[in-house]
Amino acid sequence: MNDPAPAAGQVTLTLPDGSHRTVAAGTPVAEVVRGISEGLLRRAVAVELDGELLDLVTPVRNSGSFRILFARDARALAVLRHSAAHVLATAVRRLRPEAKIGFGPAIDDGFYYDFEVDEPFTPADLEAFEEEMKRVAAEASPFEREEIGLDEARVRMADDPLKMERIADFDEDEVISTYTNGDFVDLCRGPHVPDTSHIRHFRLLSTAGAYWRGDSDRQMLQRIYGTAFFKAKDLKSHLHRLAEAKRRDHRLLGRRLDLFRFHPSAPGAAFWTPRGTVLYNELLAFERALQKDDFLEVMTPLMYNKSLWETSGHWGKYRDDMFLILNNESGTHDASLKPMNCPSHYLLYQATRHSYRELPIRYVTFDVLHRNEVTGALSGLTRVRQFQQDDCHCFIAEDQIASEVAFLMRYILDFYATFGLDATINFATRPEVRIGDDALWDRAEGGLLAALEETGRPYQRKEGDGAFYGPKIDFDITDSIGRAWQCGTIQLDYNAPERFGLEYVGRDNRTHRPVVIHRAVSGSLERFIAILIEHFAGDFPLWLAPEQVRVIAIGAHAIDAASAVRDRMAEAGLRVHLSPRAAETDFREEIKDASNLKVPYMAIVGSREAEAGTVSLRARGAKKKQVTLPLDEAVGRLRRESEERALWGAAGTMEPL
RNA sequence: GCUCUGGUAGCUCAGUGGUAGAGCGCUUCCUUGGUAAGGAAGAGGUCGCGGGUUCAAUCCCCGCCCAGAGCUCCA
């Protein structure tokens, strides 16, 4: 049925059940909701009108689909948090009247508000603000909306220079609104919850500097971050998640589990300990095994003359991010450490003639890369200056795009699945600033999209998010506590083959341009290991664990038997350790040490085991529960679990019993 | 890069204008115990680096280095 055409001055709203309501244009949303039911009005938080979020005090201006949002709706949460930001500003203004207000939006996990103050806020200030916010909420002041003209806005916000600056950006005919709750007025687009009493379950989390409008040339404001929820239990679980993330912090676990460390002499570059190096190499070994049939591993120089970077185009705009090398004879910086592998692979490809019969050629490299990240960007293993990528460049004929992309996607997803990681897929299209004509982009995007569709995997489009040289597919992995990390990528590149004059000889005996696909799976191995540490909380599956088994001898008389167990397991290829001072140490301390290092299994050998030719296996986290097995059987099970790369706790593994 | 906060033993941290402490770890000895910290003794510190103020600086001031949090998901 067609929507009835509204009379002049009227708008028609289509409710989710398909029914229509016609009201006078300018009727407040609350009146519309009340017209449906008083009960709904009591529970309504906001509404969606043709997808636009409106609160109850906003006038309805246009016809469209009309849906009431309740506390359970995800979009309602953003409204609540925006209002929480206003409650925060209300509290700050009461306690620090001199604070100038900036912006205070809802963000993914909460909200923030920026203030201009002479002295930065302290943790004690935050506590005071939080207490004051409770009072503001208890007052249950309604959020009142007022629509005003530009001149009036200037008068109202005269005392707030930051708001005045925002006002200066408005067009003459724009609808400008203010929201008032109690004694606090803010220039604000809305929407808001009906009154401050909705802000019940919130927490201020942190404070930090933030540039006004994100511009590092402008003044630094003080930003307060917080979060808010409709339900106490949602707030609680969010705070729990934050605590969980802190507990899993790879920088702390990296020290505690003795995996890597940093030294001021080499900022942004990790020192891998013996244990960490095992982990790193196991990851590499896994990827080498996975790729051995379809990829060609190569090694290329780490240092190049600047002419290469001039060809690639990096010398111009990327030079500040490269580590340049001083030529002592000329006194100039005319070489650099490589920040990426692409040009190396192009040079290698180009060094010989290639036939169409060879394609696709997939060069993959784990070479060390250096990027001169600014100091403020460095963070643990997730943002470093020296790292290795599992970096692959596929040289293909243009008609191989679809099959190649499908192949690469399967490979990438299989790789993640080994770690129990799932990925969401993003398809990024041509950006504003780009090279190549539209016809080329049409072909590139079409080819990539067709390949993506063929896999049947769900994906999201990210318009304009592609690389300047081509569209791409990005993989965001989701870890065990629900955080997303951008890791893998498949990028189509028509430009590089042109720049580097890449060729292959076709069936027609003429030269053709290949297309290049850039592929990374883990992004950087360093960062991927950081993700794995946090994903597993340091409880690595057996195959990845730096030390797989710790042999514990109960009493000095069991030392010989324990050594025999250690030797037998080591022969079987397990990474096993028996403390050299086990004979002098309380075995309970050995158990403590193994537990703290999160060693997956302890093999306990006392007089009973020594006599019976058995070991008692105690799985990580299993406390006193253990299983006693003949030594060979124990070795067999551990080997199988390791070789199958079973996830810790997966069915069929020996997992925490 | 910029703002704020921090840097004390291998780790986690306390402390002071008169050159420094704890717990864990480490070393040695005792204990040989059936499932997460047995007992005793000992070693270990340019208090991040450089400069300044002071009779005296780990502490106060300045600079640098390193680390942590953050740096428009737009009124």
XYZ file of C-alpha atoms (C1' of nucleotides) in Angstrom:
732
model
C 0.000 0.000 0.000
C 1.280 3.429 -0.856
C 1.858 6.052 1.791
C -1.026 8.469 1.879
C 0.148 11.852 0.696
C 0.161 14.225 3.663
C -1.746 17.473 3.472
C 0.212 20.716 3.537
C 1.797 21.287 6.944
C 1.384 17.665 7.835
C 3.803 14.779 7.932
C 3.087 11.087 7.736
C 4.944 8.650 9.896
C 5.094 4.971 9.046
C 5.299 2.763 12.112
C 7.138 -0.578 12.126
C 3.812 -2.459 11.893
C 3.091 -0.646 8.627
C 0.430 1.641 10.036
C 0.567 5.393 9.470
C 0.095 8.405 11.641
C -0.306 11.870 10.283
C 0.592 14.796 12.505
C 1.225 18.499 12.076
C 4.776 19.236 11.042
C 6.654 20.508 14.075
C 4.877 18.282 16.556
C 7.365 17.183 19.222
C 8.313 13.541 19.044
C 7.006 12.989 22.571
C 3.508 13.992 21.454
C 3.641 11.531 18.584
C 4.709 8.753 20.934
C 2.077 9.705 23.478
C -0.476 9.449 20.696
C 0.518 5.850 20.206
C 0.536 4.959 23.885
C 1.314 6.571 27.236
C 3.144 3.421 28.242
C 5.468 3.699 25.287
C 6.227 7.308 26.140
C 7.359 6.279 29.604
C 9.800 3.749 28.186
C 10.911 5.585 25.065
C 14.465 6.892 24.992
C 14.508 8.346 21.498
C 13.196 7.559 18.027
C 14.494 6.872 14.580
C 12.898 8.829 11.772
C 14.084 7.501 8.440
C 17.226 6.310 10.169
C 17.906 9.667 11.801
C 18.145 9.685 15.558
C 15.746 12.133 17.219
C 14.956 12.672 20.855
C 11.527 13.207 22.347
C 11.788 16.984 22.487
C 12.688 17.461 18.836
C 9.958 18.527 16.433
C 9.047 16.105 13.674
C 9.785 17.871 10.386
C 9.500 15.258 7.708
C 7.615 12.113 6.823
C 9.235 8.749 7.003
C 9.563 5.473 8.814
C 9.213 5.993 12.537
C 10.573 3.658 15.162
C 10.714 4.115 18.915
C 14.014 3.264 20.569
C 14.146 1.740 24.030
C 16.975 1.165 26.440
C 17.737 -2.176 24.803
C 18.450 -0.607 21.375
C 22.094 -0.155 20.501
C 21.532 3.328 19.104
C 19.783 4.407 22.280
C 23.014 3.746 24.141
C 24.778 6.445 22.123
C 22.021 8.884 23.116
C 22.453 7.993 26.776
C 26.203 8.462 26.558
C 25.923 11.798 24.842
C 23.654 12.903 27.661
C 26.163 11.512 30.167
C 28.753 13.788 28.562
C 26.453 16.746 29.288
C 25.998 15.597 32.857
C 29.773 15.456 33.155
C 30.076 18.987 31.787
C 27.361 20.104 34.202
C 29.345 18.674 37.105
C 32.636 20.134 35.919
C 31.073 23.554 35.501
C 29.724 23.460 39.022
C 33.060 22.544 40.563
C 35.284 24.445 38.128
C 33.210 27.356 36.836
C 36.184 28.727 34.914
C 36.394 25.641 32.679
C 35.595 26.399 29.050
C 33.635 23.685 27.307
C 34.663 22.086 24.036
C 33.005 19.063 22.439
C 31.472 16.118 24.224
C 30.286 13.318 21.957
C 29.393 9.694 22.519
C 32.054 7.322 21.256
C 32.227 3.586 20.721
C 32.639 2.534 24.312
C 31.384 5.569 26.129
C 31.784 9.296 25.882
C 34.182 12.115 26.486
C 34.052 15.835 27.064
C 36.856 18.309 26.376
C 37.516 21.265 28.663
C 39.895 24.156 28.482
C 41.380 24.685 31.937
C 44.643 26.095 33.215
C 45.536 23.090 35.339
C 45.079 19.531 34.124
C 42.559 17.391 35.983
C 43.794 14.942 38.583
C 42.371 11.547 39.545
C 40.969 13.245 42.636
C 39.168 15.728 40.374
C 37.641 12.827 38.488
C 36.270 11.356 41.696
C 34.784 14.696 42.657
C 33.232 15.096 39.193
C 31.780 11.623 39.381
C 30.195 12.390 42.762
C 28.787 15.644 41.423
C 27.425 13.798 38.384
C 25.440 11.571 40.733
C 23.864 14.661 42.222
C 23.093 16.068 38.775
C 21.474 12.773 37.828
C 19.455 12.697 41.057
C 18.008 16.099 40.185
C 16.296 14.504 37.200
C 16.420 17.739 35.228
C 14.816 17.425 31.826
C 16.932 18.067 28.742
C 15.221 21.016 27.129
C 15.785 21.767 23.484
C 15.625 25.215 22.028
C 16.147 26.177 18.419
C 17.750 29.541 17.976
C 19.157 31.806 15.316
C 22.811 32.450 14.657
C 22.795 35.823 16.413
C 21.084 34.422 19.448
C 23.599 31.563 19.539
C 26.434 34.061 19.595
C 24.878 35.822 22.558
C 24.253 32.653 24.516
C 27.704 31.228 23.987
C 29.615 34.476 24.332
C 31.514 33.186 27.357
C 32.678 30.032 25.669
C 35.281 30.781 23.014
C 35.412 27.186 21.806
C 31.676 27.143 21.200
C 31.924 30.541 19.497
C 34.460 29.100 17.132
C 32.100 26.283 16.286
C 29.271 28.764 15.740
C 31.409 30.632 13.240
C 31.313 27.532 11.036
C 27.514 27.423 10.770
C 25.702 28.338 7.605
C 23.114 31.088 7.886
C 20.141 28.776 7.427
C 21.260 25.917 9.620
C 19.065 24.796 12.490
C 21.019 25.623 15.621
C 19.898 24.142 18.869
C 20.801 24.347 22.508
C 20.112 21.815 25.207
C 19.607 22.858 28.788
C 19.582 20.617 31.801
C 19.211 22.496 35.076
C 21.855 25.203 35.177
C 23.877 23.912 32.223
C 23.351 25.083 28.671
C 25.218 23.602 25.759
C 25.264 24.279 22.083
C 24.276 20.843 20.903
C 22.648 19.029 18.044
C 21.239 16.362 20.345
C 19.657 13.971 20.706
C 19.336 13.431 24.431
C 17.509 11.205 26.856
C 14.426 12.804 28.436
C 16.118 13.796 31.694
C 19.325 13.400 33.689
C 17.938 10.641 35.897
C 18.600 8.201 33.065
C 22.316 8.631 33.691
C 22.544 6.108 36.475
C 25.207 3.601 35.621
C 28.353 5.391 34.598
C 32.005 5.703 35.429
C 34.657 8.276 34.628
C 37.666 6.379 33.376
C 40.585 8.568 32.487
C 41.782 11.992 31.626
C 44.311 13.086 29.039
C 45.236 15.962 26.839
C 43.555 16.315 23.474
C 44.136 19.005 20.907
C 41.286 21.321 20.151
C 39.790 19.946 16.976
C 42.537 17.362 16.753
C 44.967 19.952 15.495
C 48.394 19.774 17.079
C 48.920 23.454 16.285
C 45.976 24.396 18.478
C 45.720 24.505 22.244
C 45.616 21.350 24.312
C 42.344 20.696 26.063
C 41.756 18.327 28.928
C 39.635 15.399 27.905
C 37.725 13.272 30.382
C 36.691 9.824 29.202
C 33.847 7.907 30.731
C 31.282 5.293 29.953
C 27.609 4.859 30.732
C 24.982 2.156 30.397
C 21.280 1.727 30.986
C 21.828 -1.311 33.152
C 24.158 -1.811 36.109
C 25.116 -5.236 34.865
C 26.200 -3.865 31.482
C 28.440 -1.333 33.186
C 29.828 -4.055 35.380
C 30.612 -6.338 32.480
C 32.192 -3.464 30.566
C 34.438 -2.638 33.516
C 35.229 -6.308 33.821
C 36.245 -6.350 30.190
C 38.556 -3.398 30.763
C 40.091 -5.201 33.722
C 40.426 -8.332 31.629
C 42.201 -6.380 28.892
C 44.573 -5.019 31.513
C 45.232 -8.483 32.871
C 46.083 -9.677 29.381
C 48.335 -6.737 28.519
C 51.083 -8.256 26.401
C 53.672 -5.834 27.764
C 53.190 -7.175 31.283
C 52.852 -10.792 30.194
C 55.883 -10.375 27.967
C 57.946 -9.659 31.072
C 56.205 -12.091 33.363
C 56.446 -14.965 30.912
C 59.961 -13.925 29.949
C 59.222 -13.509 26.240
C 60.678 -10.146 25.266
C 61.796 -6.838 26.634
C 62.707 -3.378 25.526
C 65.749 -1.280 26.233
C 66.120 2.489 26.022
C 69.079 1.953 23.698
C 66.765 0.631 21.006
C 63.365 2.239 21.423
C 60.646 0.557 19.429
C 62.626 -2.629 18.822
C 62.125 -5.761 20.879
C 64.747 -7.974 22.434
C 63.424 -11.515 22.203
C 64.451 -13.744 25.063
C 65.179 -17.453 24.490
C 61.590 -18.302 25.367
C 60.190 -15.520 23.207
C 62.397 -16.547 20.320
C 60.962 -20.053 20.459
C 57.497 -18.563 20.243
C 58.490 -16.314 17.348
C 60.133 -19.161 15.465
C 57.228 -21.540 16.055
C 54.928 -18.987 14.514
C 57.272 -18.640 11.553
C 57.593 -22.406 11.213
C 53.835 -22.716 11.168
C 53.461 -20.160 8.435
C 56.287 -21.673 6.394
C 54.593 -25.055 6.616
C 51.258 -23.557 5.616
C 52.627 -21.715 2.608
C 55.221 -24.173 1.343
C 53.268 -25.557 -1.614
C 51.942 -22.317 -3.044
C 54.383 -19.557 -2.204
C 58.014 -18.853 -2.964
C 59.936 -17.556 0.025
C 62.664 -15.084 -0.876
C 65.150 -12.924 1.001
C 66.151 -9.498 -0.269
C 68.447 -6.735 0.994
C 67.473 -4.628 3.972
C 69.197 -1.470 2.689
C 68.688 0.327 -0.635
C 69.929 3.324 -2.508
C 67.535 6.206 -2.671
C 67.034 5.700 -6.380
C 64.784 2.755 -5.564
C 62.633 4.899 -3.301
C 62.504 7.551 -5.985
C 61.153 4.966 -8.399
C 58.638 3.702 -5.878
C 57.596 7.225 -4.965
C 58.459 6.864 -1.273
C 61.401 9.273 -1.288
C 59.120 12.211 -1.765
C 56.463 11.808 0.866
C 57.581 8.926 3.039
C 61.188 9.904 3.672
C 60.607 11.139 7.232
C 59.365 7.711 8.174
C 62.445 5.940 6.852
C 65.756 5.406 8.596
C 68.227 7.085 6.262
C 71.837 6.098 6.038
C 74.612 8.624 5.890
C 77.189 8.183 3.166
C 80.466 9.237 4.781
C 82.106 10.100 1.467
C 79.395 12.281 0.033
C 78.082 13.449 3.393
C 74.533 12.917 2.195
C 71.800 10.510 3.164
C 71.480 8.560 -0.017
C 70.266 5.187 1.195
C 67.752 3.826 3.662
C 66.671 0.732 5.521
C 63.614 -0.678 3.855
C 60.294 0.212 5.418
C 58.446 -2.241 3.187
C 59.158 -5.162 0.918
C 57.237 -4.315 -2.219
C 60.040 -2.721 -4.256
C 62.454 -5.508 -3.316
C 60.060 -8.058 -4.703
C 59.526 -6.044 -7.868
C 63.273 -5.860 -8.490
C 63.609 -9.578 -7.988
C 60.669 -10.317 -10.265
C 62.013 -8.041 -12.909
C 65.483 -9.560 -12.795
C 64.333 -12.396 -15.015
C 61.829 -12.894 -17.843
C 58.610 -14.538 -16.799
C 56.173 -16.569 -18.835
C 52.413 -16.525 -18.342
C 52.835 -20.217 -17.535
C 54.548 -19.330 -14.242
C 51.773 -17.107 -12.981
C 50.725 -16.610 -10.331
C 54.140 -16.036 -8.822
C 53.893 -15.405 -5.089
C 57.002 -14.025 -3.445
C 56.814 -14.041 0.308
C 59.309 -12.617 2.762
C 59.827 -12.356 6.490
C 62.587 -9.757 6.166
C 63.164 -7.195 8.886
C 61.633 -3.787 8.197
C 62.295 -0.446 9.852
C 59.936 2.478 10.085
C 60.745 5.620 11.982
C 57.544 5.931 13.974
C 57.295 9.069 16.091
C 58.073 8.410 19.745
C 54.543 9.087 20.899
C 53.209 6.357 18.646
C 55.365 3.556 20.010
C 53.592 1.053 22.186
C 54.797 -2.386 23.261
C 54.866 -4.805 20.354
C 51.816 -3.328 18.694
C 53.595 -0.256 17.380
C 57.311 -0.708 16.830
C 60.099 0.622 14.659
C 61.549 -2.744 13.744
C 59.347 -5.641 12.730
C 58.827 -8.477 10.321
C 55.827 -8.956 8.095
C 54.577 -12.056 6.407
C 54.640 -9.978 3.296
C 53.629 -11.441 -0.021
C 53.373 -10.028 -3.514
C 51.454 -12.024 -6.058
C 52.222 -11.366 -9.695
C 49.250 -12.429 -11.751
C 47.584 -11.970 -15.114
C 44.561 -9.742 -14.931
C 42.161 -12.609 -15.579
C 43.494 -14.387 -12.512
C 42.275 -11.801 -10.042
C 39.146 -13.618 -8.949
C 40.761 -16.996 -8.434
C 43.792 -15.455 -6.751
C 41.742 -13.421 -4.320
C 39.636 -16.446 -3.446
C 42.807 -18.450 -2.863
C 44.348 -15.769 -0.655
C 41.204 -15.306 1.378
C 40.997 -18.985 2.114
C 44.631 -19.004 3.139
C 44.246 -16.031 5.452
C 41.108 -17.322 7.143
C 42.659 -20.776 7.631
C 45.657 -19.128 9.220
C 43.491 -17.253 11.742
C 41.348 -20.296 12.438
C 44.434 -22.151 13.680
C 44.474 -19.719 16.597
C 40.730 -19.796 17.113
C 40.469 -16.307 15.681
C 37.594 -15.236 13.499
C 37.774 -12.291 11.132
C 35.366 -9.748 9.766
C 36.000 -8.648 6.219
C 35.986 -5.116 4.876
C 35.925 -4.172 1.240
C 37.555 -0.772 0.744
C 36.877 1.177 -2.444
C 38.590 4.042 -4.277
C 39.646 6.980 -2.074
C 39.325 10.640 -2.986
C 43.020 11.007 -3.583
C 44.117 8.283 -5.967
C 46.042 7.467 -9.078
C 44.748 5.697 -12.157
C 41.670 6.438 -14.224
C 38.157 5.448 -13.304
C 37.991 2.667 -15.868
C 40.928 1.006 -14.185
C 39.309 1.412 -10.775
C 36.084 -0.033 -12.142
C 37.961 -3.108 -13.292
C 39.944 -3.428 -10.079
C 36.982 -3.019 -7.764
C 34.823 -5.238 -9.945
C 37.394 -8.011 -9.955
C 38.003 -7.843 -6.247
C 34.314 -7.687 -5.442
C 33.473 -10.624 -7.700
C 36.112 -12.697 -5.955
C 34.796 -11.622 -2.589
C 31.189 -12.432 -3.506
C 32.252 -15.834 -4.747
C 33.530 -16.807 -1.323
C 30.083 -16.269 0.148
C 31.574 -14.644 3.235
C 29.764 -11.651 4.687
C 31.603 -8.365 4.346
C 31.211 -4.663 4.902
C 31.859 -1.975 2.326
C 34.172 0.830 3.369
C 33.669 3.432 0.683
C 36.721 5.548 -0.018
C 38.941 3.539 2.311
C 41.107 1.916 -0.336
C 44.817 2.478 -0.895
C 45.734 5.275 -3.296
C 46.814 2.681 -5.851
C 43.963 0.221 -5.563
C 41.006 -1.269 -3.698
C 41.577 -3.726 -0.904
C 40.077 -6.310 1.355
C 40.961 -5.934 5.018
C 40.627 -8.559 7.708
C 39.778 -7.501 11.255
C 40.297 -10.354 13.643
C 38.240 -10.592 16.815
C 40.045 -11.853 19.875
C 38.701 -13.846 22.797
C 37.449 -10.769 24.627
C 35.810 -9.267 21.588
C 38.373 -6.712 20.532
C 38.967 -6.124 16.836
C 42.470 -5.894 15.370
C 43.166 -5.041 11.764
C 45.652 -7.601 10.510
C 45.412 -9.148 7.084
C 45.015 -7.334 3.827
C 44.640 -8.094 0.141
C 45.377 -5.077 -2.037
C 45.053 -4.873 -5.757
C 47.714 -2.788 -7.440
C 47.818 -1.796 -11.104
C 50.161 1.069 -10.405
C 53.330 -0.630 -9.198
C 53.685 -2.839 -12.282
C 53.544 0.348 -14.341
C 56.078 2.219 -12.241
C 58.499 -0.662 -12.157
C 57.869 -1.764 -15.719
C 56.942 -5.296 -14.698
C 56.260 -7.716 -17.536
C 55.480 -11.257 -18.435
C 55.387 -12.988 -21.805
C 51.923 -14.096 -22.780
C 50.660 -16.994 -24.829
C 50.750 -14.598 -27.773
C 54.503 -14.174 -27.287
C 54.041 -10.512 -26.505
C 54.851 -8.749 -23.260
C 52.034 -7.943 -20.853
C 51.688 -6.110 -17.553
C 50.968 -8.326 -14.613
C 48.733 -7.128 -11.804
C 50.233 -7.155 -8.326
C 48.373 -8.216 -5.224
C 49.867 -7.192 -1.894
C 49.025 -9.665 0.804
C 49.746 -9.689 4.531
C 48.216 -12.128 6.973
C 49.432 -11.217 10.417
C 50.321 -7.657 9.563
C 53.512 -7.606 11.569
C 54.622 -10.731 13.388
C 55.483 -8.612 16.407
C 52.018 -7.166 16.578
C 50.422 -10.520 15.846
C 52.301 -12.062 18.758
C 51.045 -9.233 20.951
C 47.523 -10.088 19.827
C 48.099 -13.787 20.488
C 49.451 -13.089 23.960
C 46.364 -11.053 24.788
C 43.978 -13.406 22.993
C 45.273 -16.424 24.926
C 46.078 -14.385 28.058
C 49.492 -16.054 27.871
C 47.933 -19.550 27.947
C 49.354 -20.629 24.618
C 48.225 -23.811 22.943
C 50.760 -26.557 23.352
C 52.350 -26.156 19.918
C 53.135 -22.491 20.522
C 54.201 -22.658 24.149
C 57.895 -21.794 24.563
C 58.202 -24.560 27.136
C 55.729 -27.384 26.668
C 56.437 -29.608 29.635
C 58.121 -28.998 32.981
C 59.278 -32.162 34.697
C 58.837 -32.060 38.462
C 60.686 -34.538 40.632
C 59.225 -35.310 44.016
C 62.242 -35.798 46.202
C 65.887 -36.208 45.364
C 65.533 -39.946 44.922
C 63.209 -39.346 41.958
C 65.730 -37.203 40.105
C 67.101 -40.003 37.965
C 63.645 -41.095 36.911
C 62.708 -37.474 36.223
C 65.811 -37.018 34.064
C 64.876 -40.111 32.107
C 61.389 -38.689 31.527
C 62.896 -35.404 30.413
C 65.245 -37.182 27.975
C 62.480 -39.347 26.564
C 60.243 -36.330 25.943
C 63.055 -34.298 24.421
C 63.845 -37.171 22.031
C 60.207 -37.108 21.019
C 60.654 -33.475 20.015
C 58.865 -31.888 22.934
C 60.218 -28.704 24.481
C 60.747 -30.011 27.962
C 62.650 -28.722 30.938
C 63.852 -30.104 34.228
C 65.257 -27.543 36.602
C 68.967 -28.140 37.197
C 68.456 -27.524 40.872
C 65.384 -29.693 41.187
C 67.282 -31.959 43.550
C 67.732 -29.161 46.075
C 64.470 -27.348 45.733
C 61.110 -27.931 47.297
C 59.106 -29.482 44.471
C 56.172 -27.258 45.364
C 58.265 -24.303 44.363
C 58.933 -25.987 41.049
C 55.176 -26.285 40.602
C 54.783 -22.624 41.453
C 57.424 -21.603 38.922
C 55.895 -23.705 36.157
C 52.465 -22.295 36.962
C 53.683 -18.728 36.864
C 55.327 -19.319 33.515
C 52.077 -20.847 32.249
C 53.783 -24.025 31.105
C 50.994 -26.159 29.579
C 51.909 -29.417 31.299
C 53.831 -30.584 34.309
C 55.118 -34.138 34.250
C 55.344 -35.177 37.850
C 57.654 -37.989 38.776
C 57.830 -39.389 42.293
C 58.697 -42.790 43.637
C 55.328 -44.227 42.581
C 55.801 -43.111 38.966
C 59.444 -44.141 38.974
C 58.505 -47.687 39.978
C 55.563 -48.007 37.615
C 57.243 -46.355 34.609
C 54.528 -43.709 34.481
C 54.250 -39.932 34.718
C 51.503 -37.851 36.229
C 50.492 -35.093 33.841
C 49.104 -31.971 35.384
C 47.604 -29.575 32.877
C 47.957 -25.811 33.236
C 45.219 -24.543 35.502
C 44.085 -28.016 36.556
C 45.270 -27.559 40.147
C 45.721 -30.901 41.827
C 43.755 -32.862 39.252
C 46.029 -34.907 37.067
C 46.183 -38.070 35.089
C 48.798 -40.783 35.506
C 49.868 -42.500 32.284
C 52.567 -44.854 31.099
C 55.401 -42.666 29.866
C 55.065 -43.673 26.200
C 51.388 -42.998 26.183
C 51.907 -39.587 27.747
C 54.553 -38.726 25.177
C 52.275 -39.870 22.368
C 49.386 -37.755 23.531
C 51.472 -34.643 23.978
C 53.115 -35.084 20.597
C 49.769 -35.517 18.919
C 48.318 -32.446 20.621
C 51.329 -30.408 19.551
C 51.509 -31.679 15.986
C 47.810 -31.152 15.423
C 48.206 -27.617 16.720
C 45.214 -28.281 18.892
C 43.835 -25.259 20.659
C 44.099 -25.341 24.410
C 40.924 -26.899 25.706
C 39.729 -28.161 22.316
C 37.907 -31.482 22.218
C 40.288 -34.422 22.248
C 43.178 -32.563 23.857
C 44.408 -33.145 27.336
C 43.214 -29.835 28.442
C 42.552 -28.733 32.038
C 40.807 -31.995 32.913
C 55.932 15.361 17.105
C 52.704 17.666 21.099
C 50.309 17.585 26.339
C 50.171 15.330 31.023
C 52.174 11.505 34.355
C 56.174 8.536 35.682
C 61.639 6.484 35.857
C 64.754 4.042 43.071
C 67.922 -3.674 43.173
C 66.521 -8.576 37.777
C 60.733 -7.820 38.916
C 56.758 -5.130 41.847
C 57.080 -0.938 44.700
C 57.983 2.222 49.547
C 61.027 6.454 51.012
C 64.096 10.959 52.291
C 67.567 18.143 51.265
C 72.490 14.823 55.130
C 74.952 9.360 49.435
C 68.523 4.164 50.584
C 64.494 0.201 52.055
C 60.663 -4.092 51.575
C 58.645 -8.426 49.123
C 59.702 -11.667 45.177
C 63.938 -13.322 42.367
C 69.386 -14.607 42.667
C 73.815 -17.181 45.504
C 75.243 -20.600 49.585
C 73.836 -23.963 53.401
C 70.002 -26.862 55.927
C 65.301 -29.445 54.713
C 64.010 -34.763 50.364
C 58.917 -33.262 51.189
C 53.127 -36.255 46.992
C 50.978 -31.286 44.141
C 51.312 -22.941 44.028
C 55.654 -19.831 48.023
C 59.974 -24.737 54.182
C 64.251 -22.461 57.256
C 68.877 -19.563 57.669
C 72.701 -16.563 55.831
C 74.460 -13.552 51.796
C 75.290 -10.803 47.235
C 73.089 -7.006 44.526
C 71.672 0.153 43.587
C 75.923 6.375 39.342
C 68.153 6.437 42.992
C 67.347 7.161 33.933
C 71.452 10.765 31.781
C 73.603 15.806 31.854
C 73.662 20.596 33.947
C 72.102 24.167 37.836
C 70.664 25.851 43.034
C 72.773 24.385 47.927
C 77.732 23.475 52.911
C 75.160 19.065 51.088
C 70.682 16.676 45.666
C 68.032 10.334 44.683
C 64.704 14.412 46.568
C 64.308 21.356 44.345
C 65.040 23.787 39.108
C 66.335 23.269 33.649
C 67.513 20.215 29.388
C 67.714 15.382 27.300
C 66.568 9.991 27.085
C 63.006 6.184 27.988
C 58.070 4.476 29.361
C 52.619 5.074 30.075
C 47.862 7.596 28.816
C 45.841 10.651 25.109
C 45.826 13.817 20.643
C 37.755 15.677 16.338
C 33.933 8.020 16.170
C 32.574 16.340 14.881
C 28.184 21.572 17.913
